[in-house]
Coordinates of C-alpha atoms (C1' of nucleotides) in Angstrom, one line a residue:
Chain B
M15 CA 142.5 121.8 89.0
A16 CA 143.7 119.5 86.2
T17 CA 142.7 116.0 85.2
N18 CA 144.9 113.6 87.0
Q19 CA 144.5 111.1 84.2
K20 CA 143.7 111.6 80.5
F21 CA 140.3 110.3 79.8
N22 CA 140.2 108.1 76.8
F23 CA 136.7 107.4 75.5
K24 CA 137.7 104.6 73.2
N25 CA 139.3 102.7 76.0
Y26 CA 136.4 103.4 78.3
V27 CA 133.9 102.0 75.8
K28 CA 136.0 99.0 75.1
N29 CA 136.2 98.0 78.8
T30 CA 132.8 98.8 80.2
S31 CA 129.2 98.2 80.1
L32 CA 128.4 101.7 79.0
T33 CA 124.7 101.3 79.7
V34 CA 124.9 100.4 83.4
G35 CA 126.8 102.3 86.1
V36 CA 127.0 102.7 89.8
N37 CA 126.7 105.9 92.0
P38 CA 127.7 105.4 95.6
V39 CA 126.4 108.1 98.0
I40 CA 129.2 108.2 100.5
F41 CA 128.2 109.5 103.9
S42 CA 130.3 110.6 106.8
V43 CA 129.8 112.7 109.9
S44 CA 132.0 115.6 110.9
E45 CA 131.5 118.6 113.2
D46 CA 128.0 117.3 114.1
K47 CA 127.0 117.3 110.4
L48 CA 126.1 114.6 108.0
K49 CA 128.2 115.0 104.9
V50 CA 128.2 113.5 101.4
L51 CA 131.2 113.2 99.1
I52 CA 130.6 115.2 96.0
A53 CA 132.7 114.9 92.9
T54 CA 133.8 117.5 90.4
F55 CA 134.0 116.0 87.0
D56 CA 134.9 119.3 85.3
P57 CA 134.9 122.7 87.0
R58 CA 132.8 124.1 84.1
I59 CA 129.8 121.9 84.6
K60 CA 127.6 120.8 87.5
K61 CA 129.1 118.6 90.2
S62 CA 128.0 115.1 90.6
L63 CA 128.2 112.0 92.7
P64 CA 131.2 109.7 92.4
G65 CA 130.4 107.0 90.0
G66 CA 131.3 105.1 86.9
A67 CA 130.3 102.4 84.5
I68 CA 130.6 98.8 85.4
L69 CA 133.6 97.2 83.9
K70 CA 133.2 94.2 81.7
N71 CA 134.6 91.7 84.2
E72 CA 133.0 93.2 87.4
N73 CA 129.6 92.8 89.0
A74 CA 127.8 95.8 90.4
D75 CA 129.2 95.5 93.9
D76 CA 132.7 95.2 92.5
A77 CA 132.2 98.4 90.6
A78 CA 130.8 100.2 93.6
N79 CA 133.7 99.1 95.8
R80 CA 136.1 100.2 93.1
V81 CA 134.6 103.6 92.8
L82 CA 134.6 103.9 96.6
K83 CA 138.3 103.0 96.6
E84 CA 139.0 105.4 93.8
S85 CA 137.3 108.3 95.6
T86 CA 138.2 107.7 99.2
G87 CA 141.2 105.4 99.1
L88 CA 139.3 103.0 101.4
G89 CA 138.4 99.4 101.0
D90 CA 136.3 97.0 103.1
I91 CA 133.6 99.7 103.7
F92 CA 129.9 99.4 104.6
L93 CA 128.2 99.6 101.2
K94 CA 124.6 98.8 100.3
Q95 CA 122.7 98.8 97.1
F96 CA 119.4 100.5 97.5
R97 CA 117.7 101.3 94.2
V98 CA 118.1 101.4 90.4
F99 CA 117.6 104.7 88.7
S100 CA 116.1 104.0 85.3
E101 CA 114.2 106.9 83.9
P102 CA 114.6 106.8 80.1
D103 CA 115.9 110.4 80.0
R104 CA 117.9 110.5 83.2
F105 CA 121.3 110.6 81.6
S106 CA 122.9 111.1 78.2
Y107 CA 126.5 111.2 77.3
S108 CA 125.7 114.0 74.9
T109 CA 124.6 116.3 77.8
V110 CA 128.1 116.1 79.2
Y111 CA 130.1 116.6 76.0
N112 CA 127.7 119.2 74.6
E113 CA 128.3 121.3 77.7
L114 CA 132.0 120.8 77.5
R115 CA 132.4 120.9 73.7
E116 CA 135.8 119.2 74.1
E117 CA 137.4 116.5 72.1
T118 CA 138.5 114.7 75.3
Y119 CA 135.0 113.9 76.4
K120 CA 133.4 113.7 72.9
P121 CA 132.8 110.1 71.8
P122 CA 134.4 109.3 68.4
E123 CA 132.0 109.1 65.6
D124 CA 132.6 105.4 65.0
I125 CA 131.6 104.4 68.5
D126 CA 128.0 103.4 69.2
I127 CA 127.1 105.4 72.3
P128 CA 124.0 104.3 74.1
D129 CA 121.2 106.8 74.3
R130 CA 120.3 105.6 77.8
V131 CA 122.2 104.9 80.9
F132 CA 121.0 103.1 84.1
T133 CA 122.6 103.6 87.4
I134 CA 122.5 101.5 90.5
G135 CA 122.4 103.6 93.7
Y136 CA 124.5 102.6 96.7
F137 CA 125.0 104.2 100.0
A138 CA 128.3 103.9 101.9
L139 CA 129.3 104.8 105.5
V140 CA 132.8 105.9 106.2
N141 CA 134.7 107.4 109.0
F142 CA 135.4 111.0 108.1
D143 CA 139.0 111.0 109.5
T144 CA 140.2 108.1 107.5
V145 CA 139.3 109.6 104.2
Q146 CA 141.5 111.8 102.1
P147 CA 139.1 112.8 99.3
T148 CA 140.7 112.3 95.9
G149 CA 139.6 112.2 92.4
G150 CA 138.5 108.9 90.8
I151 CA 139.7 107.8 87.4
I152 CA 137.5 110.4 85.8
N153 CA 136.7 112.8 88.6
I154 CA 139.1 115.6 89.2
M155 CA 138.4 116.1 92.9
S156 CA 135.9 115.2 95.6
E157 CA 134.9 117.2 98.6
W158 CA 132.6 116.7 101.6
V159 CA 129.4 118.7 101.4
D160 CA 126.8 119.1 104.2
I161 CA 123.7 117.1 103.4
D162 CA 121.5 120.2 103.5
A163 CA 123.9 122.3 101.4
I164 CA 124.2 120.1 98.3
P165 CA 124.2 122.2 95.2
E166 CA 122.3 121.3 92.0
L167 CA 124.0 118.2 90.7
M168 CA 124.2 116.6 87.2
F169 CA 121.4 114.5 85.9
D170 CA 119.2 113.0 88.7
H171 CA 122.0 112.9 91.2
N172 CA 120.1 115.1 93.7
L173 CA 117.3 112.6 93.7
I174 CA 119.8 109.8 94.2
V175 CA 121.1 111.6 97.3
T176 CA 117.6 112.1 98.7
E177 CA 116.7 108.5 98.2
A178 CA 120.1 107.4 99.7
L179 CA 119.3 109.4 102.8
N180 CA 115.9 107.7 103.1
A181 CA 117.5 104.3 102.6
L182 CA 120.1 105.1 105.2
R183 CA 117.5 106.2 107.8
K184 CA 115.4 103.1 107.1
E185 CA 118.5 100.9 107.4
L186 CA 119.6 102.6 110.6
F187 CA 116.2 101.9 112.1
F188 CA 116.5 98.2 111.4
E189 CA 120.2 97.4 111.5
P190 CA 123.1 98.6 113.8
I191 CA 125.1 100.3 111.1
G192 CA 125.8 103.6 112.8
Y193 CA 129.2 102.6 114.1
N194 CA 130.6 102.5 110.6
L195 CA 130.7 106.3 110.7
L196 CA 133.0 106.2 113.8
P197 CA 136.6 105.1 114.3
E198 CA 137.1 101.6 115.5
K199 CA 137.0 102.5 119.1
F200 CA 134.2 104.9 120.1
T201 CA 132.1 105.9 123.1
M202 CA 128.4 105.6 123.6
P203 CA 127.7 109.3 123.6
E204 CA 129.6 109.5 120.2
L205 CA 127.4 106.7 118.9
Q206 CA 124.3 108.5 120.1
R207 CA 125.4 111.7 118.2
I208 CA 125.5 109.6 115.1
Y209 CA 122.0 108.4 115.6
E210 CA 120.8 111.9 116.4
I211 CA 122.4 113.5 113.4
I212 CA 121.1 110.9 110.9
L213 CA 117.6 110.7 112.4
D214 CA 117.6 114.5 113.0
K215 CA 116.1 114.3 116.4
P216 CA 117.3 114.3 120.0
L217 CA 117.5 111.0 122.0
T218 CA 117.4 110.3 125.7
R219 CA 120.9 109.5 126.8
S220 CA 120.3 106.9 129.5
N221 CA 117.8 105.0 127.4
F222 CA 120.0 105.0 124.3
Q223 CA 122.9 103.7 126.3
R224 CA 120.8 100.9 127.9
K225 CA 119.5 99.8 124.5
M226 CA 122.9 99.7 122.9
L227 CA 124.4 97.7 125.8
N228 CA 121.4 95.3 125.8
W229 CA 121.9 94.5 122.2
G230 CA 125.2 92.9 123.3
I231 CA 127.1 93.5 120.1
Y232 CA 129.5 96.2 121.3
E233 CA 132.3 95.1 123.6
R234 CA 133.5 97.4 126.3
L235 CA 137.2 97.9 126.2
E236 CA 139.5 98.4 129.2
E237 CA 140.6 101.8 128.2
R238 CA 138.5 105.0 128.5
K239 CA 138.4 108.0 126.4
E240 CA 141.3 110.4 127.3
G241 CA 141.5 114.2 127.5
V242 CA 137.9 115.1 128.5
S243 CA 137.2 117.6 131.2
H244 CA 134.7 115.3 132.9
K245 CA 134.1 111.7 133.7
R246 CA 135.9 109.6 131.1
P247 CA 133.5 107.5 129.0
F248 CA 134.2 103.9 128.2
L249 CA 135.4 102.9 124.8
Y250 CA 133.5 100.3 122.8
R251 CA 134.2 98.3 119.7
F252 CA 131.7 96.6 117.4
N253 CA 132.0 92.8 117.8
K254 CA 131.1 90.9 114.7
D255 CA 131.0 87.5 116.4
K256 CA 128.6 88.8 119.0
Y257 CA 126.5 90.4 116.3
E258 CA 126.1 87.2 114.3
E259 CA 125.5 85.2 117.4
A260 CA 122.7 87.5 118.4
L261 CA 121.3 87.3 114.9
K262 CA 121.2 83.5 115.2
R263 CA 119.3 83.8 118.4
G264 CA 116.7 85.7 116.4
A265 CA 117.5 89.1 117.9
N266 CA 116.5 92.2 116.0
F267 CA 118.0 95.6 116.2
C268 CA 115.0 97.8 115.6
F269 CA 115.7 101.2 116.9
Chain F
M27 CA 101.9 74.4 73.5
A28 CA 102.5 76.9 70.8
T29 CA 103.9 80.4 70.8
N30 CA 101.0 82.8 71.2
Q31 CA 102.9 85.4 69.3
K32 CA 105.7 85.3 66.8
F33 CA 108.9 86.6 68.4
N34 CA 110.7 89.0 66.2
F35 CA 114.2 89.7 67.3
K36 CA 114.8 92.7 65.1
N37 CA 111.7 94.4 66.5
Y38 CA 112.7 93.4 70.0
V39 CA 116.2 95.0 69.6
K40 CA 114.7 98.1 68.1
N41 CA 112.4 98.8 71.0
T42 CA 114.3 97.8 74.1
S43 CA 117.3 98.3 76.2
L44 CA 118.7 94.9 75.5
T45 CA 121.3 95.1 78.3
V46 CA 118.9 95.7 81.2
G47 CA 115.8 93.6 82.0
V48 CA 113.4 92.9 84.9
N49 CA 112.5 89.6 86.5
P50 CA 109.5 89.8 88.9
V51 CA 109.2 86.9 91.3
I52 CA 105.4 86.7 91.6
F53 CA 104.3 85.1 94.9
S54 CA 100.9 83.8 95.8
V55 CA 99.5 81.5 98.5
S56 CA 97.2 78.6 97.7
E57 CA 96.3 75.4 99.6
D58 CA 98.5 76.5 102.5
K59 CA 101.6 76.8 100.2
L60 CA 103.7 79.6 99.0
K61 CA 103.9 79.6 95.2
V62 CA 105.9 81.3 92.6
L63 CA 104.8 81.9 89.0
I64 CA 107.2 80.1 86.7
A65 CA 107.3 80.7 82.9
T66 CA 108.0 78.4 80.1
F67 CA 109.9 80.1 77.4
D68 CA 110.1 77.1 75.2
P69 CA 109.3 73.5 76.3
R70 CA 112.7 72.2 75.0
I71 CA 114.7 74.4 77.4
K72 CA 114.8 75.1 81.2
K73 CA 111.9 77.1 82.6
S74 CA 112.5 80.6 83.9
L75 CA 111.0 83.5 85.7
P76 CA 108.7 85.9 83.9
G77 CA 110.7 88.8 82.6
G78 CA 111.7 91.0 79.8
A79 CA 113.9 93.8 78.7
I80 CA 113.0 97.3 79.6
L81 CA 111.4 99.1 76.7
K82 CA 113.0 102.3 75.4
N83 CA 110.3 104.6 76.8
E84 CA 109.8 102.8 80.2
N85 CA 111.6 102.9 83.5
A86 CA 112.3 99.8 85.5
D87 CA 109.0 99.9 87.5
D88 CA 107.0 100.4 84.3
A89 CA 108.7 97.3 82.8
A90 CA 108.1 95.2 85.9
N91 CA 104.4 96.2 86.0
R92 CA 104.1 95.5 82.3
V93 CA 105.6 92.0 82.7
L94 CA 103.3 91.4 85.7
K95 CA 100.3 92.5 83.6
E96 CA 101.4 90.2 80.7
S97 CA 101.8 87.2 82.9
T98 CA 98.9 87.5 85.4
G99 CA 96.5 89.9 83.7
L100 CA 96.7 92.1 86.9
G101 CA 97.6 95.7 87.3
D102 CA 98.0 97.8 90.5
I103 CA 99.8 95.1 92.3
F104 CA 102.3 95.1 95.3
L105 CA 105.6 95.1 93.6
K106 CA 109.0 95.9 95.1
Q107 CA 112.5 96.1 93.6
F108 CA 114.9 94.3 95.8
R109 CA 118.3 93.7 94.0
V110 CA 120.2 93.9 90.8
F111 CA 121.7 90.7 89.4
S112 CA 124.9 91.7 87.6
E113 CA 127.4 88.9 87.4
P114 CA 129.2 89.3 84.1
D115 CA 128.4 85.8 82.9
R116 CA 124.9 85.5 84.4
F117 CA 123.2 85.6 81.0
S118 CA 123.8 85.4 77.4
Y119 CA 121.5 85.5 74.5
S120 CA 123.6 82.9 72.8
T121 CA 122.8 80.4 75.6
V122 CA 119.2 80.5 74.6
Y123 CA 119.5 80.3 70.8
N124 CA 122.3 77.8 71.0
E125 CA 120.1 75.5 72.9
L126 CA 117.3 76.1 70.5
R127 CA 119.1 76.3 67.3
E128 CA 116.2 78.0 65.7
E129 CA 116.0 80.9 63.4
T130 CA 113.1 82.5 65.4
Y131 CA 115.3 83.1 68.4
K132 CA 118.6 83.6 66.6
P133 CA 119.6 87.2 66.4
P134 CA 120.3 88.3 62.8
E135 CA 124.0 88.7 62.0
D136 CA 123.7 92.4 61.4
I137 CA 122.4 93.2 64.9
D138 CA 124.8 94.0 67.7
I139 CA 123.8 91.7 70.6
P140 CA 125.2 92.6 74.0
D141 CA 127.4 90.0 75.6
R142 CA 126.1 90.8 79.0
V143 CA 122.6 91.4 80.4
F144 CA 121.7 92.9 83.8
T145 CA 118.4 92.2 85.5
I146 CA 116.5 94.0 88.2
G147 CA 114.9 91.6 90.7
Y148 CA 111.4 92.4 91.9
F149 CA 109.0 90.5 94.1
A150 CA 105.3 90.8 93.7
L151 CA 102.4 89.6 95.9
V152 CA 99.1 88.7 94.3
N153 CA 95.9 87.0 95.3
F154 CA 96.0 83.5 93.9
D155 CA 92.3 83.4 92.9
T156 CA 92.5 86.6 90.8
V157 CA 95.2 85.3 88.6
Q158 CA 94.7 83.4 85.3
P159 CA 98.3 82.5 84.5
T160 CA 99.0 83.3 80.9
G161 CA 102.0 83.7 78.7
G162 CA 103.7 87.0 78.3
I163 CA 104.8 88.4 75.0
I164 CA 107.6 85.9 74.8
N165 CA 106.6 83.3 77.3
I166 CA 104.4 80.5 76.1
M167 CA 102.7 79.7 79.5
S168 CA 103.1 80.3 83.2
E169 CA 102.2 78.1 86.1
W170 CA 102.3 78.2 89.9
V171 CA 105.0 76.2 91.5
D172 CA 105.5 75.5 95.2
I173 CA 108.4 77.5 96.5
D174 CA 110.1 74.3 97.7
A175 CA 109.5 72.4 94.4
I176 CA 111.1 74.8 92.0
P177 CA 113.0 73.1 89.2
E178 CA 116.4 74.1 87.9
L179 CA 115.7 77.4 86.0
M180 CA 117.6 79.3 83.3
F181 CA 120.6 81.4 84.1
D182 CA 120.7 82.6 87.7
H183 CA 116.9 82.5 88.2
N184 CA 117.0 80.1 91.1
L185 CA 119.2 82.5 92.9
I186 CA 116.8 85.3 92.1
V187 CA 113.9 83.3 93.6
T188 CA 115.9 82.6 96.8
E189 CA 116.9 86.2 97.2
A190 CA 113.3 87.3 96.5
L191 CA 112.1 85.0 99.3
N192 CA 114.6 86.5 101.6
A193 CA 113.6 90.0 100.6
L194 CA 109.9 89.1 101.1
R195 CA 110.5 87.7 104.6
K196 CA 112.5 90.8 105.6
E197 CA 109.9 93.1 104.2
L198 CA 107.1 91.2 105.9
F199 CA 109.0 91.6 109.2
F200 CA 109.0 95.4 108.8
E201 CA 105.9 96.3 106.8
P202 CA 102.4 95.0 106.8
I203 CA 102.3 93.6 103.3
G204 CA 100.8 90.2 103.9
Y205 CA 97.3 91.2 103.1
N206 CA 98.3 91.6 99.5
L207 CA 98.1 87.9 99.1
L208 CA 94.5 87.8 100.2
P209 CA 91.2 88.9 98.7
E210 CA 90.1 92.4 99.6
K211 CA 88.1 91.2 102.5
F212 CA 89.8 88.7 104.8
T213 CA 89.7 87.3 108.4
M214 CA 92.4 87.5 111.0
P215 CA 93.0 83.7 111.0
E216 CA 93.5 83.9 107.2
L217 CA 96.0 86.7 107.6
Q218 CA 97.8 84.6 110.3
R219 CA 98.1 81.7 107.9
I220 CA 99.8 84.0 105.4
Y221 CA 102.4 85.0 108.0
E222 CA 102.9 81.4 109.1
I223 CA 103.4 80.2 105.6
I224 CA 105.9 82.9 104.6
L225 CA 107.8 82.9 107.9
D226 CA 107.5 79.1 108.0
K227 CA 106.7 78.9 111.7
P228 CA 103.5 78.7 113.8
L229 CA 102.2 81.8 115.6
T230 CA 100.1 82.2 118.7
R231 CA 96.6 83.1 117.5
S232 CA 95.5 85.4 120.3
N233 CA 98.7 87.4 120.3
F234 CA 98.7 87.7 116.5
Q235 CA 95.2 89.0 116.5
R236 CA 95.9 91.5 119.2
K237 CA 99.0 92.9 117.4
M238 CA 97.2 93.2 114.1
L239 CA 94.3 95.0 115.7
N240 CA 96.6 97.3 117.7
W241 CA 98.3 98.4 114.5
G242 CA 94.9 100.0 113.6
I243 CA 95.3 99.7 109.9
Y244 CA 92.7 97.0 109.3
E245 CA 89.1 98.1 109.5
R246 CA 86.6 95.6 110.8
L247 CA 83.6 95.2 108.5
E248 CA 80.0 94.6 109.5
E249 CA 79.8 91.3 107.8
R250 CA 81.3 88.1 109.0
K251 CA 82.7 85.2 107.0
E252 CA 79.9 82.8 105.8
G253 CA 79.7 79.1 105.7
V254 CA 82.0 78.0 108.4
S255 CA 81.0 75.3 110.9
H256 CA 82.0 77.3 113.9
K257 CA 82.0 80.9 115.2
R258 CA 82.0 83.2 112.2
P259 CA 85.1 85.3 112.1
F260 CA 85.0 89.0 111.4
L261 CA 86.0 90.3 108.0
Y262 CA 88.6 93.0 107.7
R263 CA 89.9 95.3 105.0
F264 CA 93.3 97.1 104.7
N265 CA 92.7 100.8 105.2
K266 CA 95.3 102.9 103.4
D267 CA 94.2 106.1 105.1
K268 CA 94.6 104.6 108.5
Y269 CA 98.0 103.1 107.5
E270 CA 99.4 106.4 106.3
E271 CA 98.0 108.2 109.4
A272 CA 99.8 105.7 111.6
L273 CA 103.0 106.2 109.7
K274 CA 102.8 109.9 110.3
R275 CA 102.4 109.3 114.0
G276 CA 105.7 107.5 113.8
A277 CA 104.3 104.0 114.2
N278 CA 106.3 101.0 113.0
F279 CA 105.0 97.7 111.9
C280 CA 107.8 95.4 113.0
F281 CA 106.5 91.9 113.4
Chain K
dT4 C1' 65.9 68.9 118.9
dC5 C1' 70.0 68.3 121.3
dT6 C1' 74.8 67.3 121.7
dT7 C1' 79.4 67.6 119.9
dC8 C1' 83.4 70.0 118.5
dA9 C1' 86.5 72.9 116.1
dT10 C1' 87.2 77.6 115.9
dT11 C1' 87.0 82.5 117.2
dG12 C1' 87.0 87.0 120.2
dT13 C1' 88.7 88.5 124.2
dA14 C1' 90.4 88.8 129.0
dT15 C1' 94.1 88.0 132.2
dC16 C1' 98.7 87.5 134.2
dG17 C1' 103.7 87.7 134.7
dG18 C1' 108.0 89.1 132.5
dG19 C1' 110.6 92.1 129.9
dA20 C1' 111.4 96.3 127.3
dT21 C1' 110.7 101.4 127.2
dG22 C1' 110.4 106.5 128.4
dA23 C1' 111.2 109.7 132.1
dT24 C1' 113.7 111.1 135.9
dA25 C1' 117.2 111.1 139.5
dC26 C1' 121.8 110.9 141.4
dA27 C1' 126.5 109.8 142.5
dA28 C1' 131.1 109.7 140.2
dT29 C1' 134.6 111.8 137.4
dG30 C1' 138.2 115.0 135.9
dA31 C1' 139.7 119.2 133.7
dA32 C1' 139.2 124.2 134.3
dG33 C1' 139.2 128.1 137.2
Chain D
dC15 C1' 139.7 123.4 146.5
dT16 C1' 135.5 124.6 144.1
dT17 C1' 132.9 124.5 139.9
dC18 C1' 130.6 122.3 136.3
dA19 C1' 129.6 119.6 132.3
dT20 C1' 129.4 114.9 131.4
dT21 C1' 128.9 110.0 132.2
dG22 C1' 127.3 105.3 134.3
dT23 C1' 123.7 103.5 136.4
dA24 C1' 119.4 102.9 139.2
dT25 C1' 114.5 103.5 139.7
dC26 C1' 109.6 103.6 138.6
dA27 C1' 105.4 103.7 136.0
dT28 C1' 103.8 102.2 131.6
dC29 C1' 103.4 99.6 127.6
dC30 C1' 104.1 95.5 124.9
dC31 C1' 104.6 90.5 124.5
dG32 C1' 104.1 85.5 125.2
dA33 C1' 101.3 82.2 127.4
dT34 C1' 97.0 80.6 129.0
dA35 C1' 92.1 80.5 129.8
dC36 C1' 87.3 80.7 128.7
dA37 C1' 82.9 81.9 126.9
dA38 C1' 80.5 82.3 122.4
dT39 C1' 79.3 80.5 117.9
dG40 C1' 77.4 77.6 114.3
dA41 C1' 77.5 73.6 111.3
dA42 C1' 77.6 68.5 111.7
dG43 C1' 75.9 64.5 113.6
dA44 C1' 73.0 61.8 116.7

DNA sequence: TCTTCATTGTATCGGGATGATACAATGAAG
DNA sequence: CTTCATTGTATCATCCCGATACAATGAAGA
């Protein structure tokens, strides 16, 4: 592994708000497992979440979307801010460059490095198959890791993952966001697996299907799923118009 | 009005993270109206939300609780972080001291003032009667203002109020937080008024009462409300143990 | 003292959603 | 042609919700 881009601390400081960053926890589902995208900043130190400082001309959402784009190649993704992590000692630049003892990451003496960094936690839902994990501007490489096999990460990033999962579960309970983990066209059994994997409990098939259809926000397509050795399930697609119409009628999507 | 404490910029800079602050939107209900605590920083400029920078040894929640204590005298209050406000141009220290043109608020030349400030939005629920609005460390004085009579505030504080109200409504829909606006002992009709005022719509009395009692998180006291010219309603009290027990059973408190 | 009246606690009733169960239809594998 | 896992949908008892009704209460007023 090699840095795909030379990291220039002076440039970084000049263009960013060094004291506030973002850390999106990017979820996907593959092989019946919930996975999180984990970044390798440098192979000699602990892995971390994708993330970065907020650039001087961006707001927090812009920064989170940019980091997402950098680490997955994707834009226009479900992304939600859930909490700020603000412990005074949660982060220090010195931790990183002390471990590395390398000029590349060591801030020049004449730059005023903050002794404290805040980060805004986001969680994102992406379709596993559309992602080609890459490194961000700083990260060397990213990889999918099972949610229950996440190693010890840098700083408070393990806490951020835990809280992101809590936030995801809460959000899934109140908003129909599960489809974001699937391709555009999906079947009801596939959607059910998403719910079961995230909530970590089995659901009754017939009742799940009935509830989803009653919400009236998924449109049934003409085609059915191909290549299955049993009855071919219908394909559905999330319909934003129907969703917003239902919202206006005062509908709620509590699970 | 006079400043209750001399503001010392050098001291302020020394002890704070200048680039990240908190702004709690403090709600209460009085005379059938939802009110927000609005602070006067200086009578010559626009009013604002209570708020302040995060001190060097605090996390964000600590800072929000401190500001809350400073402006209401209250501790141990319902307080919830809901969003970060991060537009690059949302705030500048120069806006304030340019409007004032006063040495007190003008940062000394030798201090490096950030050109950008983030703020973490909180909303808080307090019982109107227990609050004696005071000034914070910087604020001169605070006052309760009807939610629909809020004047033009500093920076993006009007947006913060709007978003706080949205967050409050959403939270009230999913969690039983309304009682925080009432005294410790309250009646069901009083609780119903809280819901009606926040959600801004009338509710059916009998059904409201039934739902609240079915939740099983409010314990009925022996006493009844005194001094009413009709049937004396029962008094209730939120029971944290019952609430957590219900949560464990998987109950939800969707309204 | 008695009547009035607004308010409160609770019961009831029909409609709609929910959990549990059943069953016919489907389509590749053998 | 049979097998078998899976899917779409129906059914039924139960629970929750909105709407309505009614007796009980207690201060105010006659």
